[in-house]
Amino acid sequence: ARKHQPVLTEDFEESALRLRSDGEFADASGQDEIGLLYRPIISQISRWDRLKGFAPLMRGFIQLKRTAADRKNIDERHRRRLQIVRMVLAGPDPRSIQDDPEGQEVLKEICDLYTGVDAEIQKDIGIFALPMKSRKENALMVNAIQRCSTVIAQNSVQEGFGLTATEAMWKGVPVMTSRACGLRQQVRDGVDGRMVSDADDVDQIAHVLDTMLANPHARADWGRNGRRRATEEFLVFSQIKYWLRLLDQEVAHAHA
């Protein structure tokens, strides 16, 4: 009988960087594990842009963590969930965005916000800079974060077509989005995930994240619905079908 021969892949050419408590980025593999495989994870992956709403999302998460211990009439299982949940914010390695001064400025604001909170909160937030040299390796890192997430956020102040929201829906992960124009066309509130009416409203963000974490059965439903919607509405085959239907209607109209 042929023996099983495991296939081992080589290490990635470049590692992701993670923000340390001193405000500097360092190799993520040399720091405390964030717990992707066994903790509830709320993530947002995007470019470092003020319109992506990173800062209010992070503040909402901080508020959620700070108030969890003092809440009364809360299910103990959910209280424990709030204690162990962590947030992952990821974007491009700043070394790859030299021609984007605003992006570096926004990233600095996020770093300053992170270094300004106490160590107990810092350990529950991972801010990652993903290498951009290899598109394949970058995509694999993004995919790993998304697949391990409990909730994927896209807290955009403005947004066209929210690709990361659709990626989450396709992977069956419930989404929390703002009502920015494109996102409200993609995500149905209470069906595929949840929405906040104001991407800058920290209280509302904290509340929506709390309700999503508190309802695992609803999260499962939102994930299934989101994948079905992504399959039916947002894959290239669906778009081709729509165009063919439109052309067929035009041809029929021309010969009427």
Coordinates of N, CA and C in Angstrom, one line a residue, residues 22 126-127 155 167 170 183 219 242:
D22 N 3.9 49.5 21.7 CA 4.7 50.7 21.6 C 4.4 51.6 20.4
G126 N -6.1 43.3 17.3 CA -5.0 43.0 16.4 C -5.1 43.9 15.2
I127 N -4.1 44.8 15.0 CA -4.0 45.6 13.8 C -2.8 45.1 13.0
N155 N -17.6 49.1 7.9 CA -18.2 50.3 8.5 C -18.0 51.5 7.7
E167 N -17.5 39.3 -0.4 CA -16.6 38.1 -0.1 C -17.1 37.4 1.2
W170 N -20.3 35.5 0.5 CA -20.0 34.3 -0.3 C -19.4 33.2 0.6
L183 N -23.5 49.4 -0.1 CA -23.7 48.4 0.9 C -25.2 48.1 1.2
R219 N -26.9 34.4 13.5 CA -25.7 34.5 12.7 C -25.6 33.4 11.7
Y242 N -28.0 38.4 -16.6 CA -28.8 39.6 -16.7 C -28.6 40.3 -18.0

